CSV table of C-alpha atoms in Angstrom, one decimal:
chain,number,residue,atom,x,y,z
A,10,UNK,CA,55.0,-12.5,163.8
A,11,UNK,CA,54.7,-9.3,162.1
A,12,UNK,CA,52.0,-8.9,159.3
A,13,UNK,CA,52.8,-8.1,155.8
A,14,UNK,CA,50.7,-5.0,155.6
A,15,UNK,CA,53.0,-3.4,158.7
A,16,UNK,CA,56.1,-4.7,156.9
A,17,UNK,CA,54.9,-3.0,153.5
A,18,UNK,CA,54.0,0.3,154.9
A,19,UNK,CA,57.4,0.7,156.9
A,20,UNK,CA,59.0,-0.4,153.6
A,21,UNK,CA,57.5,2.5,151.8
A,22,UNK,CA,58.2,5.0,155.1
A,23,UNK,CA,61.7,4.1,154.9
A,24,UNK,CA,62.3,3.6,151.2
A,25,UNK,CA,65.2,5.9,150.8
A,26,UNK,CA,66.9,4.8,153.8
A,27,UNK,CA,66.6,1.2,152.8
A,28,UNK,CA,67.9,1.5,149.8
A,29,UNK,CA,70.6,2.8,151.1
A,30,UNK,CA,71.3,0.2,153.5
A,31,UNK,CA,70.9,-2.5,150.9
A,32,UNK,CA,73.7,-1.0,148.7
A,33,UNK,CA,75.7,-0.3,151.5
A,34,UNK,CA,75.9,-3.7,153.5
A,35,UNK,CA,75.9,-5.7,149.7
A,36,UNK,CA,78.8,-3.5,148.4
A,37,UNK,CA,76.9,-3.3,145.2
A,38,UNK,CA,75.1,-0.1,143.3
A,39,UNK,CA,71.4,-0.4,144.3
A,40,UNK,CA,70.6,0.0,140.6
A,41,UNK,CA,72.4,-3.1,139.5
A,42,UNK,CA,70.6,-5.4,141.8
A,43,UNK,CA,67.8,-7.1,140.4
A,44,UNK,CA,64.3,-5.8,141.0
A,45,UNK,CA,62.7,-8.9,142.5
A,46,UNK,CA,65.7,-9.3,144.9
A,47,UNK,CA,65.9,-5.7,146.0
A,48,UNK,CA,62.2,-5.6,146.9
A,49,UNK,CA,62.8,-9.0,148.8
A,50,UNK,CA,65.7,-7.5,150.9
A,51,UNK,CA,63.8,-3.9,151.6
A,52,UNK,CA,61.0,-5.7,153.2
A,53,UNK,CA,63.6,-7.7,155.1
A,54,UNK,CA,65.6,-5.1,156.1
A,55,UNK,CA,62.2,-2.9,157.3
A,56,UNK,CA,60.9,-5.8,159.3
A,57,UNK,CA,64.6,-6.0,161.1
A,58,UNK,CA,65.3,-2.6,161.6
A,59,UNK,CA,61.7,-0.8,161.8
A,60,UNK,CA,59.5,-3.2,163.1
A,61,UNK,CA,59.4,-4.9,166.9
A,62,UNK,CA,58.8,-8.4,167.5
A,63,UNK,CA,60.7,-10.0,164.6
A,64,UNK,CA,63.4,-12.6,164.9
A,65,UNK,CA,66.5,-12.0,163.1
A,66,UNK,CA,67.2,-15.7,162.0
A,67,UNK,CA,63.5,-15.8,161.0
A,68,UNK,CA,63.6,-12.7,158.7
A,69,UNK,CA,66.4,-14.1,156.8
A,70,UNK,CA,64.9,-17.3,156.4
A,71,UNK,CA,61.8,-16.1,155.3
A,72,UNK,CA,63.8,-13.6,152.6
A,73,UNK,CA,66.2,-16.5,151.3
A,74,UNK,CA,63.1,-18.7,150.8
A,75,UNK,CA,61.5,-16.3,148.4
A,76,UNK,CA,64.7,-15.6,146.8
A,77,UNK,CA,65.1,-19.1,146.2
A,78,UNK,CA,61.8,-19.1,143.7
A,79,UNK,CA,64.5,-16.5,141.5
A,80,UNK,CA,67.5,-18.8,141.5
A,81,UNK,CA,69.9,-20.5,144.2
A,82,UNK,CA,72.5,-17.8,143.3
A,83,UNK,CA,70.0,-15.1,144.4
A,84,UNK,CA,69.1,-16.9,147.6
A,85,UNK,CA,72.9,-17.2,148.2
A,86,UNK,CA,73.3,-13.4,147.7
A,87,UNK,CA,70.3,-12.5,149.8
A,88,UNK,CA,71.4,-14.9,152.8
A,89,UNK,CA,74.9,-13.2,152.6
A,90,UNK,CA,73.6,-9.7,152.9
A,91,UNK,CA,71.1,-10.1,155.2
A,92,UNK,CA,73.0,-12.2,157.7
A,93,UNK,CA,75.7,-9.5,157.7
A,94,UNK,CA,72.5,-6.6,158.0
A,95,UNK,CA,71.0,-8.5,161.0
A,96,UNK,CA,74.2,-8.3,163.1
A,97,UNK,CA,73.7,-4.3,163.2
A,98,UNK,CA,70.6,-4.0,165.4
A,99,UNK,CA,70.6,-0.2,164.9
A,100,UNK,CA,70.5,1.1,161.1
A,101,UNK,CA,72.0,4.2,162.3
A,102,UNK,CA,75.1,2.3,162.5
A,103,UNK,CA,75.6,1.8,158.6
A,104,UNK,CA,74.5,5.6,157.8
A,105,UNK,CA,77.2,8.3,156.7
A,106,UNK,CA,78.6,10.8,159.2
A,107,UNK,CA,76.6,13.5,160.5
A,108,UNK,CA,78.3,16.0,158.7
A,109,UNK,CA,77.3,14.5,155.1
A,110,UNK,CA,74.8,16.4,153.3
A,111,UNK,CA,72.5,13.2,153.1
A,112,UNK,CA,72.5,12.4,156.7
A,113,UNK,CA,69.4,13.7,157.9
A,114,UNK,CA,67.5,12.4,154.6
A,115,UNK,CA,68.7,9.2,155.7
A,116,UNK,CA,68.5,9.0,159.4
A,117,UNK,CA,64.8,10.2,159.1
A,118,UNK,CA,63.8,8.6,156.0
A,119,UNK,CA,62.5,12.0,154.2
A,120,UNK,CA,63.4,13.8,150.8
A,121,UNK,CA,65.8,16.7,151.7
A,122,UNK,CA,63.2,19.3,150.5
A,123,UNK,CA,60.5,17.9,153.0
A,124,UNK,CA,63.2,18.0,155.7
A,125,UNK,CA,63.6,21.9,155.2
A,126,UNK,CA,60.4,22.7,154.9
A,127,UNK,CA,59.8,21.1,158.4
A,128,UNK,CA,63.0,22.8,159.7
A,129,UNK,CA,61.4,26.1,158.0
A,130,UNK,CA,58.2,25.8,160.2
A,131,UNK,CA,58.9,24.1,163.2
A,132,UNK,CA,61.6,24.7,165.7
A,133,UNK,CA,61.6,21.1,167.0
A,134,UNK,CA,61.3,19.9,163.3
A,135,UNK,CA,63.6,16.6,164.3
A,136,UNK,CA,60.5,15.6,166.8
A,137,UNK,CA,57.7,16.4,163.8
A,138,UNK,CA,60.0,14.0,161.5
A,139,UNK,CA,59.8,11.4,164.0
A,140,UNK,CA,56.0,11.9,164.7
A,141,UNK,CA,55.4,11.6,161.1
A,142,UNK,CA,57.1,8.3,160.8
A,143,UNK,CA,54.5,7.1,163.6
A,144,UNK,CA,51.5,5.0,162.8
A,145,UNK,CA,48.6,7.4,163.1
A,146,UNK,CA,45.8,6.3,165.5
A,147,UNK,CA,42.7,5.1,164.0
A,148,UNK,CA,40.0,7.9,164.7
A,149,UNK,CA,36.5,8.0,163.8
A,150,UNK,CA,33.7,10.7,164.6
A,151,UNK,CA,30.4,9.5,166.0
A,152,UNK,CA,26.9,11.3,165.3
A,153,UNK,CA,26.8,14.6,167.5
A,154,UNK,CA,23.3,13.5,167.9
A,155,UNK,CA,23.5,10.3,169.6
A,156,UNK,CA,27.1,9.9,170.5
A,157,UNK,CA,26.6,8.0,173.6
A,158,UNK,CA,24.1,5.6,172.4
A,159,UNK,CA,26.3,4.9,168.9
A,160,UNK,CA,29.3,4.3,171.2
A,161,UNK,CA,27.3,1.7,173.4
A,162,UNK,CA,25.8,0.1,170.2
A,163,UNK,CA,29.4,-0.3,168.6
A,164,UNK,CA,30.7,-1.9,172.0
A,165,UNK,CA,27.5,-4.3,171.9
A,166,UNK,CA,28.9,-5.5,168.7
A,167,UNK,CA,32.2,-6.1,170.1
A,168,UNK,CA,34.2,-3.1,169.2
A,169,UNK,CA,36.2,-0.9,171.6
A,170,UNK,CA,36.2,2.6,171.3
A,171,UNK,CA,38.0,5.1,173.4
A,172,UNK,CA,37.3,8.8,173.7
A,173,UNK,CA,39.6,11.2,171.9
A,174,UNK,CA,40.0,15.0,172.2
A,175,UNK,CA,37.4,16.5,170.4
A,176,UNK,CA,33.5,16.1,171.5
A,177,UNK,CA,32.6,13.4,169.2
A,178,UNK,CA,35.9,12.0,168.3
A,179,UNK,CA,36.8,8.3,169.2
A,180,UNK,CA,39.8,6.0,168.7
A,181,UNK,CA,39.4,2.4,167.9
A,182,UNK,CA,41.9,-0.3,167.8
A,183,UNK,CA,39.5,-3.3,166.9
A,184,UNK,CA,40.8,-5.2,164.0
A,185,UNK,CA,37.0,-6.2,163.0
A,186,UNK,CA,35.8,-4.4,160.1
A,187,UNK,CA,33.6,-1.3,161.2
A,188,UNK,CA,32.3,-1.1,157.7
A,189,UNK,CA,30.3,-4.0,158.9
A,190,UNK,CA,28.7,-2.7,161.7
A,191,UNK,CA,25.0,-1.6,161.9
A,192,UNK,CA,26.1,2.0,163.0
A,193,UNK,CA,27.9,2.4,159.7
A,194,UNK,CA,25.1,1.4,157.5
A,195,UNK,CA,22.6,3.7,159.7
A,196,UNK,CA,25.2,6.7,159.1
A,197,UNK,CA,26.1,7.3,162.9
A,198,UNK,CA,29.7,7.5,162.7
A,199,UNK,CA,32.5,8.6,159.8
A,200,UNK,CA,36.2,7.8,159.6
A,201,UNK,CA,38.0,11.3,160.3
A,202,UNK,CA,41.0,12.4,162.0
A,203,UNK,CA,40.6,15.0,164.8
A,204,UNK,CA,42.4,17.7,162.6
A,205,UNK,CA,39.6,17.7,160.0
A,206,UNK,CA,37.0,17.4,162.3
A,207,UNK,CA,38.5,20.5,164.2
A,208,UNK,CA,38.1,22.6,161.2
A,209,UNK,CA,34.4,21.8,161.1
A,210,UNK,CA,34.0,22.2,164.8
A,211,UNK,CA,35.6,25.8,164.7
A,212,UNK,CA,33.6,26.6,161.6
A,213,UNK,CA,30.2,25.7,163.8
A,214,UNK,CA,31.0,28.4,166.0
A,215,UNK,CA,30.7,31.3,163.4
A,216,UNK,CA,27.9,33.7,162.9
A,217,UNK,CA,26.9,32.6,159.6
A,218,UNK,CA,23.6,32.1,157.9
A,219,UNK,CA,24.8,31.1,154.1
A,220,UNK,CA,27.7,28.8,154.5
A,221,UNK,CA,29.6,27.1,151.2
A,222,UNK,CA,31.9,24.5,151.4
A,223,UNK,CA,34.2,24.8,148.4
A,224,UNK,CA,36.1,21.9,148.3
A,225,UNK,CA,33.6,19.7,150.3
A,226,UNK,CA,34.5,16.0,148.9
A,227,UNK,CA,34.2,13.5,150.4
A,228,UNK,CA,32.0,15.4,152.7
A,229,UNK,CA,33.6,15.2,156.0
A,230,UNK,CA,33.4,18.8,157.4
A,231,UNK,CA,30.0,19.6,155.4
A,232,UNK,CA,28.3,16.5,157.1
A,233,UNK,CA,29.8,17.4,160.6
A,234,UNK,CA,28.3,21.0,160.3
A,235,UNK,CA,25.1,19.5,159.2
A,236,UNK,CA,24.5,17.3,161.9
A,237,UNK,CA,25.6,19.6,164.4
A,238,UNK,CA,23.3,22.4,163.4
A,239,UNK,CA,20.4,20.5,161.6
A,240,UNK,CA,18.3,23.8,161.6
A,241,UNK,CA,21.0,25.4,159.0
A,242,UNK,CA,20.8,24.6,155.3
A,243,UNK,CA,24.8,24.4,153.9
A,244,UNK,CA,25.9,24.3,150.3
A,245,UNK,CA,28.5,21.8,149.2
A,246,UNK,CA,30.4,21.7,146.0
A,247,UNK,CA,33.6,20.1,144.4
A,248,UNK,CA,34.9,18.9,140.8
A,249,UNK,CA,32.1,17.0,139.2
A,250,UNK,CA,33.7,13.6,139.4
A,251,UNK,CA,34.1,14.1,143.2
A,252,UNK,CA,30.4,15.2,143.8
A,253,UNK,CA,29.2,11.6,143.7
A,254,UNK,CA,31.2,11.0,147.3
A,255,UNK,CA,29.3,13.9,148.7
A,256,UNK,CA,26.1,12.6,147.6
A,257,UNK,CA,26.9,9.1,148.9
A,258,UNK,CA,27.8,10.3,152.6
A,259,UNK,CA,24.9,12.5,152.9
A,260,UNK,CA,22.4,9.7,151.6
A,261,UNK,CA,24.2,7.3,154.3
A,262,UNK,CA,24.1,9.6,157.0
A,263,UNK,CA,20.3,10.5,156.4
A,264,UNK,CA,21.3,14.4,155.7
A,265,UNK,CA,18.6,16.5,154.0
A,266,UNK,CA,20.1,19.6,155.2
A,267,UNK,CA,23.0,19.8,152.2
A,268,UNK,CA,22.5,21.2,148.9
A,269,UNK,CA,25.0,20.0,146.4
A,270,UNK,CA,25.4,22.4,143.4
A,271,UNK,CA,28.0,22.1,140.7
A,272,UNK,CA,30.4,24.7,140.6
A,273,UNK,CA,29.3,26.5,137.4
A,274,UNK,CA,25.9,27.2,139.3
A,275,UNK,CA,27.6,29.0,142.4
A,276,UNK,CA,26.5,32.8,142.9
A,277,UNK,CA,27.7,35.5,145.2
A,278,UNK,CA,25.9,36.0,148.6
A,279,UNK,CA,27.6,33.4,151.0
A,280,UNK,CA,28.6,34.7,154.6
A,281,UNK,CA,31.4,31.8,155.1
A,282,UNK,CA,33.0,29.7,152.6
A,283,UNK,CA,35.1,26.8,153.7
A,284,UNK,CA,38.4,26.4,151.3
A,285,UNK,CA,40.0,23.0,152.3
A,286,UNK,CA,42.3,23.2,149.7
A,287,UNK,CA,44.0,20.6,147.5
A,288,UNK,CA,48.0,20.6,148.6
A,289,UNK,CA,51.2,18.8,149.2
A,290,UNK,CA,49.6,17.1,152.1
A,291,UNK,CA,52.7,17.0,154.5
A,292,UNK,CA,50.7,17.0,157.5
A,293,UNK,CA,49.3,13.7,156.7
A,294,UNK,CA,52.2,11.6,155.8
A,295,UNK,CA,51.8,9.2,159.1
A,296,UNK,CA,48.5,8.1,157.3
A,297,UNK,CA,50.0,8.1,153.8
A,298,UNK,CA,53.7,7.6,153.5
A,299,UNK,CA,53.6,7.2,150.0
A,300,UNK,CA,53.5,11.2,149.7
A,301,UNK,CA,57.0,11.8,150.7
A,302,UNK,CA,58.2,9.9,147.4
A,303,UNK,CA,55.4,10.9,145.4
A,304,UNK,CA,55.2,14.6,146.1
A,305,UNK,CA,58.3,16.9,144.3
A,306,UNK,CA,59.5,20.4,145.8
A,307,UNK,CA,58.7,21.4,141.9
A,308,UNK,CA,54.8,20.8,142.4
A,309,UNK,CA,54.6,23.6,145.4
A,310,UNK,CA,54.0,25.9,142.7
A,311,UNK,CA,51.5,24.5,141.0
A,312,UNK,CA,49.4,23.9,144.4
A,313,UNK,CA,49.9,27.6,145.2
A,314,UNK,CA,48.2,28.6,141.8
A,315,UNK,CA,45.5,26.3,142.5
A,316,UNK,CA,45.2,27.7,146.1
A,317,UNK,CA,45.3,31.3,144.8
A,318,UNK,CA,42.2,30.6,142.3
A,319,UNK,CA,40.4,28.9,144.8
A,320,UNK,CA,40.8,31.8,147.2
A,321,UNK,CA,40.1,34.4,144.3
A,322,UNK,CA,37.0,32.2,143.7
A,323,UNK,CA,35.6,32.0,147.3
A,324,UNK,CA,36.4,35.8,147.6
A,325,UNK,CA,34.1,36.7,144.9
A,326,UNK,CA,31.4,34.6,146.0
A,327,UNK,CA,31.4,36.6,149.7
A,328,UNK,CA,29.1,38.8,150.9
A,329,UNK,CA,30.7,42.2,152.1
A,330,UNK,CA,31.6,41.3,155.7
A,331,UNK,CA,31.6,37.4,155.1
A,332,UNK,CA,34.9,35.2,155.6
A,333,UNK,CA,37.0,32.4,154.1
A,334,UNK,CA,38.0,29.8,156.4
A,335,UNK,CA,41.3,28.6,154.6
A,336,UNK,CA,42.7,25.4,155.6
A,337,UNK,CA,45.4,22.8,154.2
A,338,UNK,CA,47.1,19.7,155.5
A,339,UNK,CA,50.7,20.9,155.0
A,340,UNK,CA,53.1,23.5,156.3
A,341,UNK,CA,54.9,24.7,153.6
A,342,UNK,CA,55.6,28.4,153.2
A,343,UNK,CA,54.7,28.4,149.4
A,344,UNK,CA,51.1,26.9,150.7
A,345,UNK,CA,50.8,29.1,153.8
A,346,UNK,CA,52.3,32.6,154.7
A,347,UNK,CA,53.5,32.9,151.1
A,348,UNK,CA,50.1,32.3,149.7
A,349,UNK,CA,48.2,34.3,151.9
A,350,UNK,CA,50.4,37.2,151.1
A,351,UNK,CA,49.9,36.7,147.4
A,352,UNK,CA,46.3,36.7,147.9
A,353,UNK,CA,46.1,39.6,149.9
A,354,UNK,CA,48.2,41.6,147.5
A,355,UNK,CA,45.8,40.6,144.6
A,356,UNK,CA,42.4,41.7,146.8
A,357,UNK,CA,42.9,45.2,148.4
A,358,UNK,CA,39.5,44.6,150.3
A,359,UNK,CA,40.8,41.2,151.8
A,360,UNK,CA,42.5,41.3,155.1
A,361,UNK,CA,43.6,38.6,158.0
A,362,UNK,CA,41.2,37.8,160.5
A,363,UNK,CA,42.7,36.8,163.9
A,364,UNK,CA,41.0,34.7,165.8
A,365,UNK,CA,41.2,32.5,169.1
A,366,UNK,CA,39.5,29.1,169.7
A,367,UNK,CA,39.9,27.5,172.8
A,368,UNK,CA,38.6,23.8,173.7
A,369,UNK,CA,40.0,22.1,176.6
A,370,UNK,CA,43.7,21.7,175.9
A,371,UNK,CA,43.2,23.4,172.7
A,372,UNK,CA,44.4,27.3,172.4
A,373,UNK,CA,44.5,28.6,168.8
A,374,UNK,CA,45.4,32.1,167.5
A,375,UNK,CA,44.6,32.1,164.1
A,376,UNK,CA,46.5,31.9,161.7
A,377,UNK,CA,48.1,29.1,162.8
A,378,UNK,CA,49.9,25.7,162.5
A,379,UNK,CA,48.6,22.7,163.8
A,380,UNK,CA,51.6,20.3,164.3
A,381,UNK,CA,51.6,17.0,163.1
A,382,UNK,CA,50.9,14.6,166.4
A,383,UNK,CA,49.4,17.5,168.3
A,384,UNK,CA,46.9,16.1,170.6
A,385,UNK,CA,47.4,13.0,168.0
A,386,UNK,CA,46.0,15.1,164.9
A,387,UNK,CA,47.3,15.1,161.5
A,388,UNK,CA,49.0,18.4,160.6
A,389,UNK,CA,47.1,21.7,159.2
A,390,UNK,CA,47.4,25.4,158.8
A,391,UNK,CA,44.4,27.3,159.2
A,392,UNK,CA,43.4,30.8,158.6
A,393,UNK,CA,40.4,33.3,158.5
A,394,UNK,CA,40.4,36.0,155.6
A,395,UNK,CA,37.5,38.8,155.9
A,396,UNK,CA,36.3,40.6,152.9
A,397,UNK,CA,35.9,44.2,154.1
């Protein structure tokens, strides 16, 4: 039996395709169908077309039973539409032809503007869109100071872990709630994608005495830095309403080498500043499929303005010779290449620093994209900007 949560996620992930299918198969305008009945059919079609292990007859019967609560007429309508739908094992049989303008949008279940952004960023854009439609791995990072011990402790508690790609990263598939484990209460692990872990991993290799995490909440990167380099003291800040999130994680992990200060208390003098800026978040759509429909192309200019403001702020806080480590979990040109050009044109003492980072199968040359799904990571853009 397919879980309700899994079907609900697929219904969000494939929303525009499912809405098209409901209208196409029913022969009615989607907007004219009662909202409750639309939702029943969306869920049923999501289960039939986009999950495995469901029986077509059971999908129809379940949906009809739900529709009966509305009316007998609604149940009959749902029954007729879904019985016609389940005769089609592949949703692509109901889509318009490949030459139609909305074909890719319906085939991959993405707004057209995200498809264009993906085509611009990656030659194998179809593979990237397919990856973003897959469930992400469950990833956590263990305390660098007690990785083996923590892994054994969790396994003794009944949790199953498998090593991922980065030194402290593990996958977990156990349905038991890890938040109930002793290791969580003791601050021995943190839920974090390897792409996010990688940023802190690279930052820890820089020769920098004074380090600031400018957009630190909830604390994933700065806590990893603090754990890896306990002899150093780091500074973390964010918007006032987000600072408690950082403090909560520092307390749980029992880390005392991170100073949290308000944005208005920052003073120049940093060697390295991490700017993991707010963005359109296209690189994490696997984890948050609602992003597809909540973010709009018109939002990109506002993100770009925020990112440029943060880079300017960070640049003014740097020592001469210092560097900004800029990252965003997206790949639009507005928030990556275009943004860097705007920043460089406004700051004559800034330049892009080239950097090579290698670790096992990783071979990154900055500035660079981490393609969604590469080594099972979320998508990121990384760049290093130096103050001359």
